[in-house]
Amino acid sequence: MSLILAAVAVWLLGAVGWALARRRRDLAAAIGAGAAVVGAALGACAAGSALSGREAQVLSAAWPVPFAGLGLRLDALAAAFLLPLCLIGALCAILAVPTRHHADGGGAGAGFAAFNALLASMATVVLAANLVLLLAAWEVMTFASYALVVTDHDSRAVREAGYQYLIFSQLAAGALLLLFLVLAAATGTWELAAVPVAHARTAVAGLFVLMVIGFGTKAAVVPFHVWLPAAHAAAPAHVSALMSGVMITMGFYGLARFLPLLGPPSPGVAFTLIGLGAAGALGAVLLALLQRDVKRVLAYSTVENAGLITLAMGAGLLGQWAGAPELAVLGWSAALFHIWSHSLAKSLLFGGVGAFAHEARSRDLEGWGGLLARWPVVGGLTVVGALAIAAVPGLSGFVGEWLIFRALFAGALVLHGVARAAMVVGIAVLAMTAAVTLAGQARLIGIGLLGTPRREPPAGAFRPPARATTAPLAALAGSCLLIAWFPAPLVAALAGALATLVPGGAPTLVVDAVRPLGSLALVLTGVVALVAVLRGALAGRGVPRATETWGCGYAGAPGRTQYSASSLAEPVRQAFAPLLRTRVERLGPVGYWPAEASWRSRTLDRTVTGVYRPAFGGVSALLQRLRDLQEPRVTTYLRYVVLALLVVLALLFLPIVVRP
Amino acid sequence: MTASAIGALALILVVAPLLPALAGRTVAFLTGRRGAPLLQPYRDLAKLLGKGAVYSRTTTGVFRLAPAVVLGAALVAAGLLPLDGRRGLAGFGGDMIAFAGLLALGRLLLALAGLDTGSSFEGMGASRELGFATFSEPALFLVLGALALATGESSLGGMLGAPLARAWARAPATLAMVGVSLGIVLLAEASRGPVDDPATHLELTMIHEVTILDHGGPDLGILLYGSALKFALFAALLAGTFLPRAAWPAPLAVAALLPALALVAILVGVIESAMARLRLVQVPHLLTGAAALAALGVVLRVR
Amino acid sequence: MDRFGDVVLLLVLMTNFAVLVTGRLSACIRIMTAQGVLLAMLPLASGARFGVHIAVLTAGTLAIKAGVLPRILRWAIREAPVRRELAPSIGPIGGVLLGLAAVGLAFGVATRLPHAAGLAVEGLVPVSLASLMMGFVVLTTRQKALSLVIGYLMLENGIYVFGLTLAGDIPLLVELGVLLDVFVGVFIMGLVVFQIQRELESQDSRRLTELRD
């Protein structure tokens, strides 16, 4: 416990320490990054020991805030979320260092202050054993991340993205406040209960909705994901990496911690999560395939993975409800494992792609191309991240996806009726999602990093990358491979967390299940290496000739006549056209000698155009009407005051308000 | 790890290049031509492997890595499949997901290698390959789901092994639908007509052939062998579905693989010569049909 | 459901799917002819004792559903030159997905119906419900008047399949009456289609609103 307290303290010191060195960017960056790394190391030690520990470490102290207490508890579930936080937090802090001289980099003092505050608040969220403390940490987390998102606040788009993020976060926080109030009223204490309290059935439904809104917004569960693509595109790369890799897992921590408090799992809750997860994953991955902004591609991919995790949680709950222990254990461990593997791969990808975007001075995929040849090391590491996200065997993403598939297959075999049908539909949707994910990552890498440049990068770009850029990315890529090769130890390490989620489940079942996957990844690596060596021997006998790409005799403008990102995605877009809302603008070609022609498509997020825009428009229209209540006369306001007083007094006569 | 599994694996590795040749020969026969000799693919492979390499200056290491990954993934996938009707060389619970994942890995690297050349031809091929997989993948997984429900097993060894024979007695309708659906998926995954046209190379309507347009020499040889192996794997999957051989004596079960594969290849040739190639927008319709068939098979098993 | 009758029922379902994915009217008519032949085979497989009752039912179904009705429809497309359903509001993929949803729902509902148990062919009830719903899908997503006739026919075939569950109990006369009823219905609709074509120079049923006073 003292270790983690020390970690939080170091982070908080880092958050204020930059003030000492405001003028000197190098010193500020050293202090900020140093504090983040030292704190993370301390935190990782604490989490590592707690991961296997049977007993939760508890600390409670008085805190002079009403209802609050400084109650902290570090159990296996908290540790399962704390460890990736520390690991990725430290690496992202190192990634931030080279950006300290950029105007938009966020690596300067203030940026590190917010970064350290974000780490400290996220750690407090997973540790908090008191609802008020949890909510306070949650809000600090929101504001710290908001500050990081608007690092480049000279840009109007960035300010708008930040504003949107803040609004959604506060709506979610409102839901959480309500949730905590109801829970506290039911239990009679502000301590985070460890055991469920019996609620009425309607109350369970209401509490569940509040949880999905409150935690789901942070976790980017569709349809509460809308803030995420804009915020991730606006934030500096290392911030997106941290937010996408770690901060969204806070939402899942909340769900994992609070869903069991609803009492015995109900099919409604499970099916809702499965439905939201499956629909969200497929919808988001289609949007990811159709974005032009590279960081929005990654952001929608994050939403997709959030959907997969939600789906896995739903499957686990369904297993608990139906009394199918195999499904319950597989589902929950799939969720936990996927949280880990996605955290690592997505922060790697955000780090790599963000570095490229900074060098190219553009996030437009249609202008990229041939970047791997300029930066082979960063490019190669980015390809590893993309393969991990594409969930192909040999990398970490596959293990998570395999576990979800495995859970659904297990569910299809043991469940009956509607539940069985839901499992099979889930399998089909997941398969389609996987295929579209593959296409999306192929598009990101193939169009963005391979081929020839579509637009020349600015002069002076792509100087050899800093060690502080490549080293963290290499560490992340290494861990993606390591998890794929040895998944069983990780699953075994998560057994304690699993035991708190599925009491009485047998985690060894999953450990044994994933063991062949490790061998598979190793064998695959070996076979591929063998074939590569053979191929090299065959191809290397003569001097390989270098020529142009065969272009049917046409040799003009090789960069601009390449297949574009939009055209690559076009077959999928057309096939899914009824589901998508795409604006296509086309011009010409007209006549026998067409002068100019253009084709441009833009696919919008239906939840934005269909739900939020009308809803917020309606609210705003309603509020416009309330303006009429305002009158520049004091007597009017006095009348309002009297009216309000009367209403409050009248409430006292209602029996439900005044309890005996 | 049994002798029969190793024998069956060796058999399929040897005969894989025969299958496209046999299908091509069938098409030639049905259209009144003689066709290339059956052993031509082996000569082609020998010639290609002996050639020197030519690379475009645009390409990077991804282009050179792709053939190794495509073939490596197909080889490992072959190890998972119960080719002797009993158990794969390295089968495990949930290996069907790994099987699909390995083929997806091959597809991803193939698409990346195509895009690495910076040519629109390869880009077009990659785009179509990736796009159609969006529909063939759910169909394949619905097939696997229906097989799992019909047999009560969740590994390839179980689904295509002893429980399958019992399932044929209990649920022939489901399995027949699954088989047809799998056949359609085979046509798409092995790049055969009416989805793709394996006969021509440089046409804007092609999918697989145009993606590998810039590969030459040993690389092309490896890729050709890899795609033949993929064809053989799906053919073996199809043969395993219609012909449960778990109760047969091991040598017979392995030997039966040969005529079964040949039959699939001939059927593919017949379909190819009987049907015109579909318009590209219709390919997803065909694959949705396959998925629907498998889904109907699942509906029959939902109780 | 793996006996002969069930295989026939599955083929009936497949023909329904075939209608959902195809836009060509002549192909739809051919498919409905095939469905008529399949439906005629059903009384033989429904488990009732073979006798005059079943024989007449089979012969009557074959004559009307596979003989007369397709001929009327073919006459209608010959007289009114329409070949294709233009602009169905959902594509083939949407049609298949809606059809699958209908089948899933039908099989789900059928297990809860009190009648479902104890039938010789257990697929009768779900397949009839599925045919009904798929008929509704066609009726609600297509615009050409002739497509609507085909949707109506699918719907009616669903009712016919449901009727087979009671084949042993209902007098022959009633069944023949039902068959005749449909025959007359389609006959009249064929005439109406022809008239619409002549009046409006089009078969677009949306344009029927122009006929109001």
PDB file of N, CA and C in Angstrom, chain A residues 282 401 405 425-437, chain B residues 133-134 136-142:
ATOM      1  N   LEU A 282     -19.276  -3.382 -34.916  1.00  0.00           N
ATOM      2  CA  LEU A 282     -19.398  -3.414 -36.376  1.00  0.00           C
ATOM      3  C   LEU A 282     -19.540  -2.003 -36.935  1.00  0.00           C
ATOM      4  N   GLU A 401      -9.176 -11.717 -29.221  1.00  0.00           N
ATOM      5  CA  GLU A 401     -10.309 -11.995 -30.093  1.00  0.00           C
ATOM      6  C   GLU A 401     -10.651 -13.478 -30.084  1.00  0.00           C
ATOM      7  N   PHE A 405     -14.273 -15.175 -29.333  1.00  0.00           N
ATOM      8  CA  PHE A 405     -14.882 -16.198 -30.198  1.00  0.00           C
ATOM      9  C   PHE A 405     -15.132 -17.480 -29.417  1.00  0.00           C
ATOM     10  N   VAL A 425     -25.389 -15.262 -33.640  1.00  0.00           N
ATOM     11  CA  VAL A 425     -25.385 -13.952 -34.300  1.00  0.00           C
ATOM     12  C   VAL A 425     -24.118 -13.191 -33.905  1.00  0.00           C
ATOM     13  N   GLY A 426     -23.752 -13.308 -32.627  1.00  0.00           N
ATOM     14  CA  GLY A 426     -22.525 -12.661 -32.169  1.00  0.00           C
ATOM     15  C   GLY A 426     -21.307 -13.179 -32.920  1.00  0.00           C
ATOM     16  N   ILE A 427     -21.258 -14.478 -33.152  1.00  0.00           N
ATOM     17  CA  ILE A 427     -20.124 -15.045 -33.893  1.00  0.00           C
ATOM     18  C   ILE A 427     -20.056 -14.444 -35.287  1.00  0.00           C
ATOM     19  N   ALA A 428     -21.213 -14.375 -35.954  1.00  0.00           N
ATOM     20  CA  ALA A 428     -21.220 -13.853 -37.328  1.00  0.00           C
ATOM     21  C   ALA A 428     -20.800 -12.383 -37.345  1.00  0.00           C
ATOM     22  N   VAL A 429     -21.350 -11.594 -36.399  1.00  0.00           N
ATOM     23  CA  VAL A 429     -21.016 -10.164 -36.377  1.00  0.00           C
ATOM     24  C   VAL A 429     -19.535  -9.983 -36.063  1.00  0.00           C
ATOM     25  N   LEU A 430     -19.037 -10.779 -35.132  1.00  0.00           N
ATOM     26  CA  LEU A 430     -17.629 -10.673 -34.760  1.00  0.00           C
ATOM     27  C   LEU A 430     -16.734 -11.027 -35.947  1.00  0.00           C
ATOM     28  N   ALA A 431     -17.144 -12.062 -36.710  1.00  0.00           N
ATOM     29  CA  ALA A 431     -16.347 -12.449 -37.879  1.00  0.00           C
ATOM     30  C   ALA A 431     -16.315 -11.318 -38.887  1.00  0.00           C
ATOM     31  N   MET A 432     -17.468 -10.691 -39.098  1.00  0.00           N
ATOM     32  CA  MET A 432     -17.521  -9.590 -40.048  1.00  0.00           C
ATOM     33  C   MET A 432     -16.679  -8.419 -39.532  1.00  0.00           C
ATOM     34  N   THR A 433     -16.790  -8.136 -38.244  1.00  0.00           N
ATOM     35  CA  THR A 433     -15.984  -7.069 -37.653  1.00  0.00           C
ATOM     36  C   THR A 433     -14.505  -7.348 -37.847  1.00  0.00           C
ATOM     37  N   ALA A 434     -14.120  -8.597 -37.628  1.00  0.00           N
ATOM     38  CA  ALA A 434     -12.699  -8.938 -37.765  1.00  0.00           C
ATOM     39  C   ALA A 434     -12.227  -8.703 -39.190  1.00  0.00           C
ATOM     40  N   ALA A 435     -13.065  -9.089 -40.155  1.00  0.00           N
ATOM     41  CA  ALA A 435     -12.659  -8.919 -41.550  1.00  0.00           C
ATOM     42  C   ALA A 435     -12.545  -7.439 -41.899  1.00  0.00           C
ATOM     43  N   VAL A 436     -13.481  -6.617 -41.405  1.00  0.00           N
ATOM     44  CA  VAL A 436     -13.414  -5.187 -41.729  1.00  0.00           C
ATOM     45  C   VAL A 436     -12.225  -4.548 -41.004  1.00  0.00           C
ATOM     46  N   THR A 437     -11.952  -4.995 -39.774  1.00  0.00           N
ATOM     47  CA  THR A 437     -10.775  -4.486 -39.068  1.00  0.00           C
ATOM     48  C   THR A 437      -9.509  -4.750 -39.869  1.00  0.00           C
TER      49      THR A 437
ATOM     50  N   ALA B 133     -13.686 -10.501 -48.449  1.00  0.00           N
ATOM     51  CA  ALA B 133     -13.477 -11.266 -47.213  1.00  0.00           C
ATOM     52  C   ALA B 133     -14.464 -10.827 -46.140  1.00  0.00           C
ATOM     53  N   THR B 134     -14.916  -9.568 -46.223  1.00  0.00           N
ATOM     54  CA  THR B 134     -15.901  -9.085 -45.262  1.00  0.00           C
ATOM     55  C   THR B 134     -17.155  -9.942 -45.271  1.00  0.00           C
ATOM     56  N   SER B 136     -17.113 -13.273 -46.854  1.00  0.00           N
ATOM     57  CA  SER B 136     -16.826 -14.701 -46.782  1.00  0.00           C
ATOM     58  C   SER B 136     -16.480 -15.116 -45.345  1.00  0.00           C
ATOM     59  N   GLU B 137     -15.915 -14.192 -44.576  1.00  0.00           N
ATOM     60  CA  GLU B 137     -15.540 -14.529 -43.197  1.00  0.00           C
ATOM     61  C   GLU B 137     -16.782 -14.874 -42.344  1.00  0.00           C
ATOM     62  N   PRO B 138     -17.841 -14.034 -42.331  1.00  0.00           N
ATOM     63  CA  PRO B 138     -19.024 -14.442 -41.563  1.00  0.00           C
ATOM     64  C   PRO B 138     -19.604 -15.751 -42.060  1.00  0.00           C
ATOM     65  N   ALA B 139     -19.584 -15.961 -43.391  1.00  0.00           N
ATOM     66  CA  ALA B 139     -20.119 -17.223 -43.905  1.00  0.00           C
ATOM     67  C   ALA B 139     -19.312 -18.396 -43.354  1.00  0.00           C
ATOM     68  N   LEU B 140     -17.977 -18.248 -43.380  1.00  0.00           N
ATOM     69  CA  LEU B 140     -17.132 -19.325 -42.863  1.00  0.00           C
ATOM     70  C   LEU B 140     -17.421 -19.583 -41.388  1.00  0.00           C
ATOM     71  N   PHE B 141     -17.567 -18.484 -40.620  1.00  0.00           N
ATOM     72  CA  PHE B 141     -17.791 -18.690 -39.188  1.00  0.00           C
ATOM     73  C   PHE B 141     -19.182 -19.247 -38.906  1.00  0.00           C
ATOM     74  N   LEU B 142     -20.164 -18.894 -39.742  1.00  0.00           N
ATOM     75  CA  LEU B 142     -21.481 -19.500 -39.552  1.00  0.00           C
ATOM     76  C   LEU B 142     -21.424 -20.989 -39.881  1.00  0.00           C
TER      77      LEU B 142
END
